[in-house]
Amino acid sequence: MTKPLAELLAQRIRQGGPITLADYMAECLLHPTHGYYATREPFGAAGDFITAPEISQMFGELIGLMLAQSWLDQGAPAPFVLAEPGPGRGTLMADIWRATRAVPGFHAAARVHLVEASPALRRAQRERLAGVPVTWHDTLDDLPQAPLWLIANEFFDALPIRQFQREGDGWRERVVGLRDGLLVPGLTEAAPRPELAHRLADTGEGEVVEVCSAAAAAMAAIGERIAAHGGAAVVIDYGDWRSRGDTFQAVRQHQYADPFAEPGMADLTAHVDFEALARAVPGLRHSALVAQGALLARLGIDLRAERLARGLSGEALEFHRAATRRLTDPAEMGTLFKALALVAPGAPLPPGFEFAPEPGPEPGPEQESETRNEFGATTPE
Ligand code: SAH
């Protein structure tokens, strides 16, 4: 019998000492036999959380038409790569594909590439996308060198982070160790961290900063392709312009959980630091951060919602109205989730986005941070 993940991690810590939060998170989410994404389909009312494409088909339809318009605006290069990292059940790409059917030349030119680490979710995607020619990859580094239109929804928040707590001009790293045989968080001795020098200016004693090197690596792979061949990347996620404080969290069955209690059984995430994503690709231009609700409004969700409502009545209509609210309302996902677009210098942004006012990405009214938590926003009533 295979040992549960807690025992495997305890063994590893006994042998090699405490592990970083990033190593812990990676094992919990992606361990090949016990990892959260490897063993289950976590989405939907019966799962642990629900994502925008699972709430309503409108999300994927509007994103699809936005990507297609951006492709047309950049001269409709053929062939091009239509990519999605972390596609979950494949719902977003299925909706994108259906919505773009009528865009002349788009399907003929598109090569769909999905980046997915979980074999269980790859199977779900294969089913959902039956009839769509799809290639799967383990990492974004494997994407072909070609014009690239990429959408990432709730992908970056699943990437492993490290956490550092400020002490004087040094930093103590938050790590996972063992006490009485149980996995517990702890802190290393303080040490200088040259890569965090810029955070000495905006943090105080004891404050925590988060670093996601996997996100920077992913953005580098995306940026290299868009800078060389054209295209656009659109990232939608839970987070803000700069990482402040501890945002590491576990959610299980739509409830917060202790992230160290039963490794592999809960979804682990951290807020996305959009500034870090933008800074990881200095060769691209980025948009201002825009709230999901505002983006969907600019893309015409009201019209689409009305059009769909015409064919519905009774409970189905109620459900549809609730889903629309859920995606856009500031009290639900509307302001908590943000979107960022990146393009090569000289290229237009996709519809719905604006460049940040020069010289720097000062937060505008749309970017003000929200203090509500993700759980409150993504749980069904
Ligand atoms: N985009 C989907 C699912 C979000 S959940 C939606 O909006 O519904 C996160 C997804 O990222 C899952 O498909 C998960 O298996 C995948 N994932 C997490 N870490 C990954 C990694 N390091 N490499 C590739 N895929 C990863």
GROMACS .gro file of C-alpha atoms and ligand atoms in nm:
model
  407
    1MET     CA    1   0.000   0.000   0.000
    2THR     CA    2   0.129   0.347  -0.079
    3LYS     CA    3   0.180   0.581   0.211
    4PRO     CA    4  -0.032   0.891   0.237
    5LEU     CA    5   0.134   1.216   0.141
    6ALA     CA    6   0.173   1.336   0.502
    7GLU     CA    7   0.394   1.036   0.579
    8LEU     CA    8   0.601   1.079   0.261
    9LEU     CA    9   0.658   1.447   0.345
   10ALA     CA   10   0.746   1.364   0.707
   11GLN     CA   11   1.005   1.115   0.584
   12ARG     CA   12   1.155   1.370   0.351
   13ILE     CA   13   1.176   1.630   0.631
   14ARG     CA   14   1.331   1.378   0.872
   15GLN     CA   15   1.602   1.308   0.615
   16GLY     CA   16   1.666   1.652   0.469
   17GLY     CA   17   1.525   1.903   0.717
   18PRO     CA   18   1.238   2.149   0.674
   19ILE     CA   19   1.117   2.216   0.320
   20THR     CA   20   1.013   2.544   0.161
   21LEU     CA   21   0.648   2.633   0.128
   22ALA     CA   22   0.695   2.608  -0.250
   23ASP     CA   23   0.813   2.246  -0.224
   24TYR     CA   24   0.527   2.171   0.012
   25MET     CA   25   0.270   2.331  -0.218
   26ALA     CA   26   0.406   2.156  -0.527
   27GLU     CA   27   0.388   1.814  -0.359
   28CYS     CA   28   0.040   1.875  -0.221
   29LEU     CA   29  -0.100   1.988  -0.556
   30LEU     CA   30   0.090   1.779  -0.806
   31HIS     CA   31   0.234   1.468  -0.641
   32PRO     CA   32   0.174   1.201  -0.909
   33THR     CA   33  -0.029   0.969  -0.686
   34HIS     CA   34  -0.142   1.176  -0.385
   35GLY     CA   35  -0.151   1.531  -0.522
   36TYR     CA   36  -0.470   1.732  -0.511
   37TYR     CA   37  -0.496   1.786  -0.886
   38ALA     CA   38  -0.367   1.436  -0.964
   39THR     CA   39  -0.641   1.258  -0.774
   40ARG     CA   40  -0.961   1.451  -0.823
   41GLU     CA   41  -1.171   1.693  -1.020
   42PRO     CA   42  -1.203   1.973  -0.772
   43PHE     CA   43  -1.441   2.203  -0.958
   44GLY     CA   44  -1.810   2.273  -0.925
   45ALA     CA   45  -2.071   2.256  -0.653
   46ALA     CA   46  -1.975   1.899  -0.561
   47GLY     CA   47  -1.604   1.982  -0.561
   48ASP     CA   48  -1.400   2.227  -0.356
   49PHE     CA   49  -1.439   2.550  -0.550
   50ILE     CA   50  -1.594   2.691  -0.866
   51THR     CA   51  -1.428   2.897  -1.137
   52ALA     CA   52  -1.563   3.156  -1.380
   53PRO     CA   53  -1.589   2.930  -1.688
   54GLU     CA   54  -1.780   2.675  -1.478
   55ILE     CA   55  -2.026   2.943  -1.366
   56SER     CA   56  -2.144   3.045  -1.713
   57GLN     CA   57  -2.066   2.980  -2.078
   58MET     CA   58  -2.062   3.360  -2.126
   59PHE     CA   59  -1.717   3.386  -1.968
   60GLY     CA   60  -1.550   3.167  -2.230
   61GLU     CA   61  -1.756   3.312  -2.515
   62LEU     CA   62  -1.652   3.670  -2.438
   63ILE     CA   63  -1.288   3.570  -2.382
   64GLY     CA   64  -1.292   3.376  -2.710
   65LEU     CA   65  -1.424   3.670  -2.911
   66MET     CA   66  -1.176   3.902  -2.738
   67LEU     CA   67  -0.887   3.675  -2.840
   68ALA     CA   68  -1.020   3.643  -3.195
   69GLN     CA   69  -1.053   4.021  -3.230
   70SER     CA   70  -0.698   4.062  -3.100
   71TRP     CA   71  -0.579   3.806  -3.358
   72LEU     CA   72  -0.757   4.001  -3.635
   73ASP     CA   73  -0.614   4.331  -3.503
   74GLN     CA   74  -0.263   4.188  -3.538
   75GLY     CA   75  -0.315   4.082  -3.900
   76ALA     CA   76  -0.460   3.732  -3.847
   77PRO     CA   77  -0.129   3.542  -3.867
   78ALA     CA   78  -0.161   3.178  -3.972
   79PRO     CA   79  -0.085   2.940  -3.822
   80PHE     CA   80  -0.089   3.063  -3.462
   81VAL     CA   81  -0.090   2.897  -3.121
   82LEU     CA   82  -0.403   2.928  -2.908
   83ALA     CA   83  -0.279   2.826  -2.565
   84GLU     CA   84  -0.417   2.776  -2.218
   85PRO     CA   85  -0.216   2.672  -1.914
   86GLY     CA   86  -0.411   2.500  -1.635
   87PRO     CA   87  -0.732   2.438  -1.833
   88GLY     CA   88  -0.911   2.249  -1.552
   89ARG     CA   89  -1.203   2.060  -1.705
   90GLY     CA   90  -1.147   2.217  -2.046
   91THR     CA   91  -1.465   2.422  -2.020
   92LEU     CA   92  -1.307   2.760  -2.100
   93MET     CA   93  -1.135   2.633  -2.416
   94ALA     CA   94  -1.453   2.451  -2.526
   95ASP     CA   95  -1.651   2.776  -2.494
   96ILE     CA   96  -1.376   2.974  -2.668
   97TRP     CA   97  -1.376   2.724  -2.953
   98ARG     CA   98  -1.754   2.728  -2.998
   99ALA     CA   99  -1.776   3.107  -2.982
  100THR     CA  100  -1.505   3.161  -3.243
  101ARG     CA  101  -1.653   2.922  -3.500
  102ALA     CA  102  -1.792   3.208  -3.705
  103VAL     CA  103  -1.469   3.413  -3.711
  104PRO     CA  104  -1.339   3.364  -4.067
  105GLY     CA  105  -1.009   3.177  -4.073
  106PHE     CA  106  -0.969   3.154  -3.696
  107HIS     CA  107  -1.026   2.781  -3.654
  108ALA     CA  108  -0.824   2.697  -3.963
  109ALA     CA  109  -0.524   2.895  -3.832
  110ALA     CA  110  -0.547   2.801  -3.464
  111ARG     CA  111  -0.331   2.526  -3.313
  112VAL     CA  112  -0.469   2.457  -2.965
  113HIS     CA  113  -0.199   2.386  -2.707
  114LEU     CA  114  -0.285   2.307  -2.346
  115VAL     CA  115  -0.037   2.299  -2.058
  116GLU     CA  116  -0.160   2.062  -1.789
  117ALA     CA  117   0.030   1.880  -1.517
  118SER     CA  118  -0.249   1.652  -1.398
  119PRO     CA  119  -0.319   1.330  -1.595
  120ALA     CA  120  -0.670   1.315  -1.444
  121LEU     CA  121  -0.753   1.664  -1.569
  122ARG     CA  122  -0.594   1.591  -1.909
  123ARG     CA  123  -0.845   1.309  -1.945
  124ALA     CA  124  -1.132   1.543  -1.856
  125GLN     CA  125  -1.003   1.797  -2.108
  126ARG     CA  126  -0.975   1.535  -2.381
  127GLU     CA  127  -1.339   1.443  -2.328
  128ARG     CA  128  -1.465   1.798  -2.315
  129LEU     CA  129  -1.265   1.898  -2.623
  130ALA     CA  130  -1.350   1.596  -2.838
  131GLY     CA  131  -1.330   1.707  -3.200
  132VAL     CA  132  -1.089   1.994  -3.130
  133PRO     CA  133  -0.730   1.926  -3.241
  134VAL     CA  134  -0.535   1.968  -2.916
  135THR     CA  135  -0.172   1.915  -2.815
  136TRP     CA  136  -0.080   1.880  -2.446
  137HIS     CA  137   0.242   1.990  -2.279
  138ASP     CA  138   0.395   1.966  -1.932
  139THR     CA  139   0.528   2.321  -1.923
  140LEU     CA  140   0.498   2.648  -2.112
  141ASP     CA  141   0.859   2.605  -2.226
  142ASP     CA  142   0.732   2.333  -2.459
  143LEU     CA  143   0.499   2.565  -2.656
  144PRO     CA  144   0.604   2.602  -3.021
  145GLN     CA  145   0.777   2.918  -3.141
  146ALA     CA  146   0.490   3.090  -3.323
  147PRO     CA  147   0.245   3.379  -3.281
  148LEU     CA  148   0.076   3.311  -2.948
  149TRP     CA  149  -0.264   3.402  -2.807
  150LEU     CA  150  -0.278   3.274  -2.450
  151ILE     CA  151  -0.544   3.278  -2.180
  152ALA     CA  152  -0.473   3.177  -1.820
  153ASN     CA  153  -0.764   3.171  -1.576
  154GLU     CA  154  -0.686   3.073  -1.217
  155PHE     CA  155  -0.360   2.911  -1.327
  156PHE     CA  156  -0.103   3.139  -1.163
  157ASP     CA  157  -0.266   3.118  -0.819
  158ALA     CA  158  -0.194   2.744  -0.817
  159LEU     CA  159   0.180   2.789  -0.869
  160PRO     CA  160   0.402   2.729  -0.564
  161ILE     CA  161   0.516   3.031  -0.366
  162ARG     CA  162   0.787   3.091  -0.107
  163GLN     CA  163   0.724   3.325   0.183
  164PHE     CA  164   0.975   3.550   0.358
  165GLN     CA  165   0.917   3.736   0.681
  166ARG     CA  166   1.114   4.054   0.734
  167GLU     CA  167   1.354   4.083   1.028
  168GLY     CA  168   1.569   4.394   1.027
  169ASP     CA  169   1.723   4.410   0.680
  170GLY     CA  170   1.711   4.031   0.649
  171TRP     CA  171   1.441   3.777   0.589
  172ARG     CA  172   1.333   3.458   0.765
  173GLU     CA  173   1.185   3.201   0.531
  174ARG     CA  174   0.862   3.027   0.623
  175VAL     CA  175   0.922   2.653   0.592
  176VAL     CA  176   0.743   2.330   0.677
  177GLY     CA  177   0.894   2.111   0.947
  178LEU     CA  178   0.789   1.843   1.196
  179ARG     CA  179   0.677   1.862   1.556
  180ASP     CA  180   0.564   1.547   1.737
  181GLY     CA  181   0.540   1.377   1.400
  182LEU     CA  182   0.303   1.642   1.261
  183LEU     CA  183   0.371   1.884   0.976
  184VAL     CA  184   0.400   2.238   1.111
  185PRO     CA  185   0.503   2.576   0.969
  186GLY     CA  186   0.824   2.729   1.103
  187LEU     CA  187   1.081   3.001   1.030
  188THR     CA  188   1.448   2.982   0.932
  189GLU     CA  189   1.711   3.215   1.079
  190ALA     CA  190   1.714   3.561   0.924
  191ALA     CA  191   1.946   3.603   0.624
  192PRO     CA  192   2.000   3.877   0.366
  193ARG     CA  193   1.815   3.822   0.036
  194PRO     CA  194   1.949   4.041  -0.244
  195GLU     CA  195   1.651   3.949  -0.469
  196LEU     CA  196   1.420   4.111  -0.210
  197ALA     CA  197   1.620   4.434  -0.182
  198HIS     CA  198   1.338   4.630  -0.351
  199ARG     CA  199   1.093   4.512  -0.086
  200LEU     CA  200   1.289   4.670   0.201
  201ALA     CA  201   1.140   5.004   0.095
  202ASP     CA  202   0.775   4.902   0.122
  203THR     CA  203   0.764   4.651   0.406
  204GLY     CA  204   0.792   4.681   0.782
  205GLU     CA  205   0.931   4.455   1.052
  206GLY     CA  206   0.756   4.116   1.059
  207GLU     CA  207   0.577   4.168   0.729
  208VAL     CA  208   0.555   3.872   0.488
  209VAL     CA  209   0.632   3.887   0.117
  210GLU     CA  210   0.563   3.612  -0.132
  211VAL     CA  211   0.777   3.510  -0.426
  212CYS     CA  212   0.661   3.283  -0.708
  213SER     CA  213   0.956   3.184  -0.923
  214ALA     CA  214   0.743   2.939  -1.123
  215ALA     CA  215   0.523   3.231  -1.232
  216ALA     CA  216   0.826   3.430  -1.345
  217ALA     CA  217   0.952   3.129  -1.543
  218ALA     CA  218   0.610   3.079  -1.703
  219MET     CA  219   0.589   3.446  -1.799
  220ALA     CA  220   0.939   3.436  -1.946
  221ALA     CA  221   0.838   3.150  -2.179
  222ILE     CA  222   0.522   3.337  -2.282
  223GLY     CA  223   0.702   3.670  -2.324
  224GLU     CA  224   0.978   3.527  -2.538
  225ARG     CA  225   0.725   3.395  -2.790
  226ILE     CA  226   0.503   3.702  -2.804
  227ALA     CA  227   0.801   3.937  -2.834
  228ALA     CA  228   0.943   3.734  -3.123
  229HIS     CA  229   0.626   3.632  -3.311
  230GLY     CA  230   0.341   3.856  -3.192
  231GLY     CA  231   0.022   3.772  -3.008
  232ALA     CA  232  -0.117   3.851  -2.666
  233ALA     CA  233  -0.140   3.697  -2.320
  234VAL     CA  234  -0.438   3.752  -2.092
  235VAL     CA  235  -0.410   3.651  -1.728
  236ILE     CA  236  -0.719   3.646  -1.505
  237ASP     CA  237  -0.681   3.563  -1.140
  238TYR     CA  238  -0.736   3.641  -0.779
  239GLY     CA  239  -0.475   3.893  -0.665
  240ASP     CA  240  -0.350   4.246  -0.697
  241TRP     CA  241  -0.075   4.469  -0.828
  242ARG     CA  242   0.177   4.383  -0.557
  243SER     CA  243   0.203   4.095  -0.312
  244ARG     CA  244   0.145   4.217   0.043
  245GLY     CA  245   0.132   3.984   0.336
  246ASP     CA  246   0.047   3.619   0.376
  247THR     CA  247  -0.208   3.505   0.116
  248PHE     CA  248  -0.139   3.130   0.131
  249GLN     CA  249  -0.467   2.948   0.181
  250ALA     CA  250  -0.633   2.609   0.169
  251VAL     CA  251  -0.993   2.555   0.057
  252ARG     CA  252  -1.179   2.229   0.088
  253GLN     CA  253  -1.546   2.172   0.010
  254HIS     CA  254  -1.601   2.548  -0.019
  255GLN     CA  255  -1.456   2.610   0.329
  256TYR     CA  256  -1.122   2.737   0.450
  257ALA     CA  257  -0.904   2.457   0.579
  258ASP     CA  258  -0.573   2.422   0.764
  259PRO     CA  259  -0.315   2.395   0.482
  260PHE     CA  260  -0.095   2.161   0.687
  261ALA     CA  261  -0.359   1.925   0.826
  262GLU     CA  262  -0.414   1.679   0.541
  263PRO     CA  263  -0.170   1.743   0.258
  264GLY     CA  264  -0.313   1.667  -0.085
  265MET     CA  265  -0.674   1.692   0.029
  266ALA     CA  266  -0.731   2.067  -0.009
  267ASP     CA  267  -0.672   2.319  -0.285
  268LEU     CA  268  -0.375   2.542  -0.199
  269THR     CA  269  -0.343   2.885  -0.356
  270ALA     CA  270  -0.185   3.225  -0.311
  271HIS     CA  271  -0.281   3.564  -0.453
  272VAL     CA  272  -0.126   3.649  -0.784
  273ASP     CA  273   0.122   3.936  -0.778
  274PHE     CA  274   0.043   4.093  -1.116
  275GLU     CA  275   0.331   4.336  -1.089
  276ALA     CA  276   0.572   4.042  -1.066
  277LEU     CA  277   0.413   3.886  -1.377
  278ALA     CA  278   0.450   4.212  -1.573
  279ARG     CA  279   0.807   4.263  -1.451
  280ALA     CA  280   0.904   3.910  -1.556
  281VAL     CA  281   0.858   4.012  -1.921
  282PRO     CA  282   1.030   4.349  -1.968
  283GLY     CA  283   1.018   4.290  -2.347
  284LEU     CA  284   0.637   4.321  -2.353
  285ARG     CA  285   0.398   4.606  -2.280
  286HIS     CA  286   0.130   4.541  -2.024
  287SER     CA  287  -0.217   4.683  -1.973
  288ALA     CA  288  -0.352   4.845  -1.662
  289LEU     CA  289  -0.496   4.590  -1.425
  290VAL     CA  290  -0.871   4.574  -1.479
  291ALA     CA  291  -1.135   4.415  -1.257
  292GLN     CA  292  -1.308   4.110  -1.404
  293GLY     CA  293  -1.651   4.274  -1.380
  294ALA     CA  294  -1.534   4.582  -1.569
  295LEU     CA  295  -1.362   4.371  -1.834
  296LEU     CA  296  -1.670   4.156  -1.896
  297ALA     CA  297  -1.889   4.469  -1.911
  298ARG     CA  298  -1.659   4.620  -2.177
  299LEU     CA  299  -1.673   4.294  -2.371
  300GLY     CA  300  -2.053   4.312  -2.378
  301ILE     CA  301  -2.170   4.067  -2.113
  302ASP     CA  302  -2.496   4.259  -2.065
  303LEU     CA  303  -2.600   4.211  -2.426
  304ARG     CA  304  -2.496   3.847  -2.425
  305ALA     CA  305  -2.679   3.785  -2.097
  306GLU     CA  306  -2.998   3.938  -2.235
  307ARG     CA  307  -2.972   3.735  -2.553
  308LEU     CA  308  -2.936   3.409  -2.356
  309ALA     CA  309  -3.213   3.510  -2.116
  310ARG     CA  310  -3.464   3.524  -2.403
  311GLY     CA  311  -3.453   3.148  -2.440
  312LEU     CA  312  -3.491   3.078  -2.067
  313SER     CA  313  -3.766   3.081  -1.808
  314GLY     CA  314  -3.833   2.972  -1.450
  315GLU     CA  315  -3.544   2.823  -1.259
  316ALA     CA  316  -3.312   2.821  -1.557
  317LEU     CA  317  -3.361   3.197  -1.596
  318GLU     CA  318  -3.300   3.256  -1.225
  319PHE     CA  319  -2.985   3.047  -1.248
  320HIS     CA  320  -2.863   3.242  -1.548
  321ARG     CA  321  -2.924   3.578  -1.378
  322ALA     CA  322  -2.741   3.459  -1.065
  323ALA     CA  323  -2.447   3.341  -1.275
  324THR     CA  324  -2.423   3.677  -1.450
  325ARG     CA  325  -2.419   3.854  -1.113
  326ARG     CA  326  -2.164   3.616  -0.979
  327LEU     CA  327  -1.918   3.686  -1.259
  328THR     CA  328  -1.956   4.065  -1.252
  329ASP     CA  329  -2.090   4.192  -0.919
  330PRO     CA  330  -1.837   4.371  -0.698
  331ALA     CA  331  -1.972   4.172  -0.404
  332GLU     CA  332  -1.895   3.845  -0.586
  333MET     CA  333  -1.610   3.787  -0.837
  334GLY     CA  334  -1.641   4.125  -1.008
  335THR     CA  335  -1.362   4.317  -0.836
  336LEU     CA  336  -1.178   4.043  -0.652
  337PHE     CA  337  -1.061   3.888  -0.978
  338LYS     CA  338  -0.839   4.101  -1.199
  339ALA     CA  339  -0.717   4.078  -1.556
  340LEU     CA  340  -0.390   4.180  -1.716
  341ALA     CA  341  -0.303   4.175  -2.087
  342LEU     CA  342   0.045   4.173  -2.238
  343VAL     CA  343   0.146   4.240  -2.598
  344ALA     CA  344   0.463   4.311  -2.794
  345PRO     CA  345   0.564   4.680  -2.811
  346GLY     CA  346   0.369   4.848  -3.091
  347ALA     CA  347   0.086   4.594  -3.090
  348PRO     CA  348  -0.266   4.692  -2.984
  349LEU     CA  349  -0.408   4.550  -2.661
  350PRO     CA  350  -0.699   4.306  -2.684
  351PRO     CA  351  -1.047   4.466  -2.660
  352GLY     CA  352  -1.143   4.557  -2.304
  353PHE     CA  353  -0.793   4.656  -2.195
  354GLU     CA  354  -0.613   4.992  -2.173
  355PHE     CA  355  -0.248   5.072  -2.127
  356ALA     CA  356  -0.150   5.181  -1.778
  357PRO     CA  357  -0.099   5.556  -1.756
  358GLU     CA  358   0.269   5.644  -1.803
  359PRO     CA  359   0.518   5.641  -1.642
  360GLY     CA  360   0.425   5.365  -1.402
  361PRO     CA  361   0.143   5.135  -1.305
  362GLU     CA  362  -0.008   5.356  -1.036
  363PRO     CA  363  -0.329   5.193  -0.920
  364GLY     CA  364  -0.633   5.356  -1.077
  365PRO     CA  365  -0.982   5.329  -0.928
  366GLU     CA  366  -1.030   4.989  -1.088
  367GLN     CA  367  -0.721   4.852  -0.923
  368GLU     CA  368  -0.789   4.931  -0.563
  369SER     CA  369  -0.737   4.628  -0.352
  370GLU     CA  370  -1.025   4.437  -0.208
  371THR     CA  371  -1.007   4.293   0.135
  372ARG     CA  372  -1.270   4.026   0.090
  373ASN     CA  373  -1.147   3.675   0.049
  374GLU     CA  374  -1.175   3.439  -0.241
  375PHE     CA  375  -1.378   3.189  -0.052
  376GLY     CA  376  -1.658   3.436   0.007
  377ALA     CA  377  -1.661   3.524  -0.356
  378THR     CA  378  -1.653   3.184  -0.513
  379THR     CA  379  -1.886   2.985  -0.296
  380PRO     CA  380  -2.234   2.914  -0.425
  381GLU     CA  381  -2.513   3.066  -0.220
  382SAH     N1  382  -0.847   2.736  -1.565
  382SAH     C1  383  -0.940   2.641  -1.506
  382SAH     C2  384  -0.881   2.562  -1.388
  382SAH     C3  385  -0.809   2.636  -1.279
  382SAH     S1  386  -0.745   2.525  -1.157
  382SAH     C4  387  -1.070   2.709  -1.471
  382SAH     O1  388  -1.073   2.830  -1.476
  382SAH     O2  389  -1.166   2.640  -1.439
  382SAH     C5  390  -0.573   2.516  -1.193
  382SAH     C6  391  -0.536   2.433  -1.312
  382SAH     O3  392  -0.393   2.442  -1.329
  382SAH     C7  393  -0.564   2.285  -1.305
  382SAH     O4  394  -0.597   2.240  -1.433
  382SAH     C8  395  -0.430   2.228  -1.257
  382SAH     O5  396  -0.415   2.091  -1.280
  382SAH     C9  397  -0.336   2.311  -1.336
  382SAH     N2  398  -0.200   2.323  -1.282
  382SAH    C10  399  -0.166   2.354  -1.156
  382SAH     N3  400  -0.032   2.364  -1.144
  382SAH    C11  401   0.019   2.340  -1.266
  382SAH    C12  402   0.151   2.335  -1.319
  382SAH     N4  403   0.257   2.359  -1.242
  382SAH     N5  404   0.167   2.307  -1.450
  382SAH    C13  405   0.060   2.285  -1.529
  382SAH     N6  406  -0.067   2.287  -1.485
  382SAH    C14  407  -0.088   2.314  -1.354
   0.00000   0.00000   0.00000
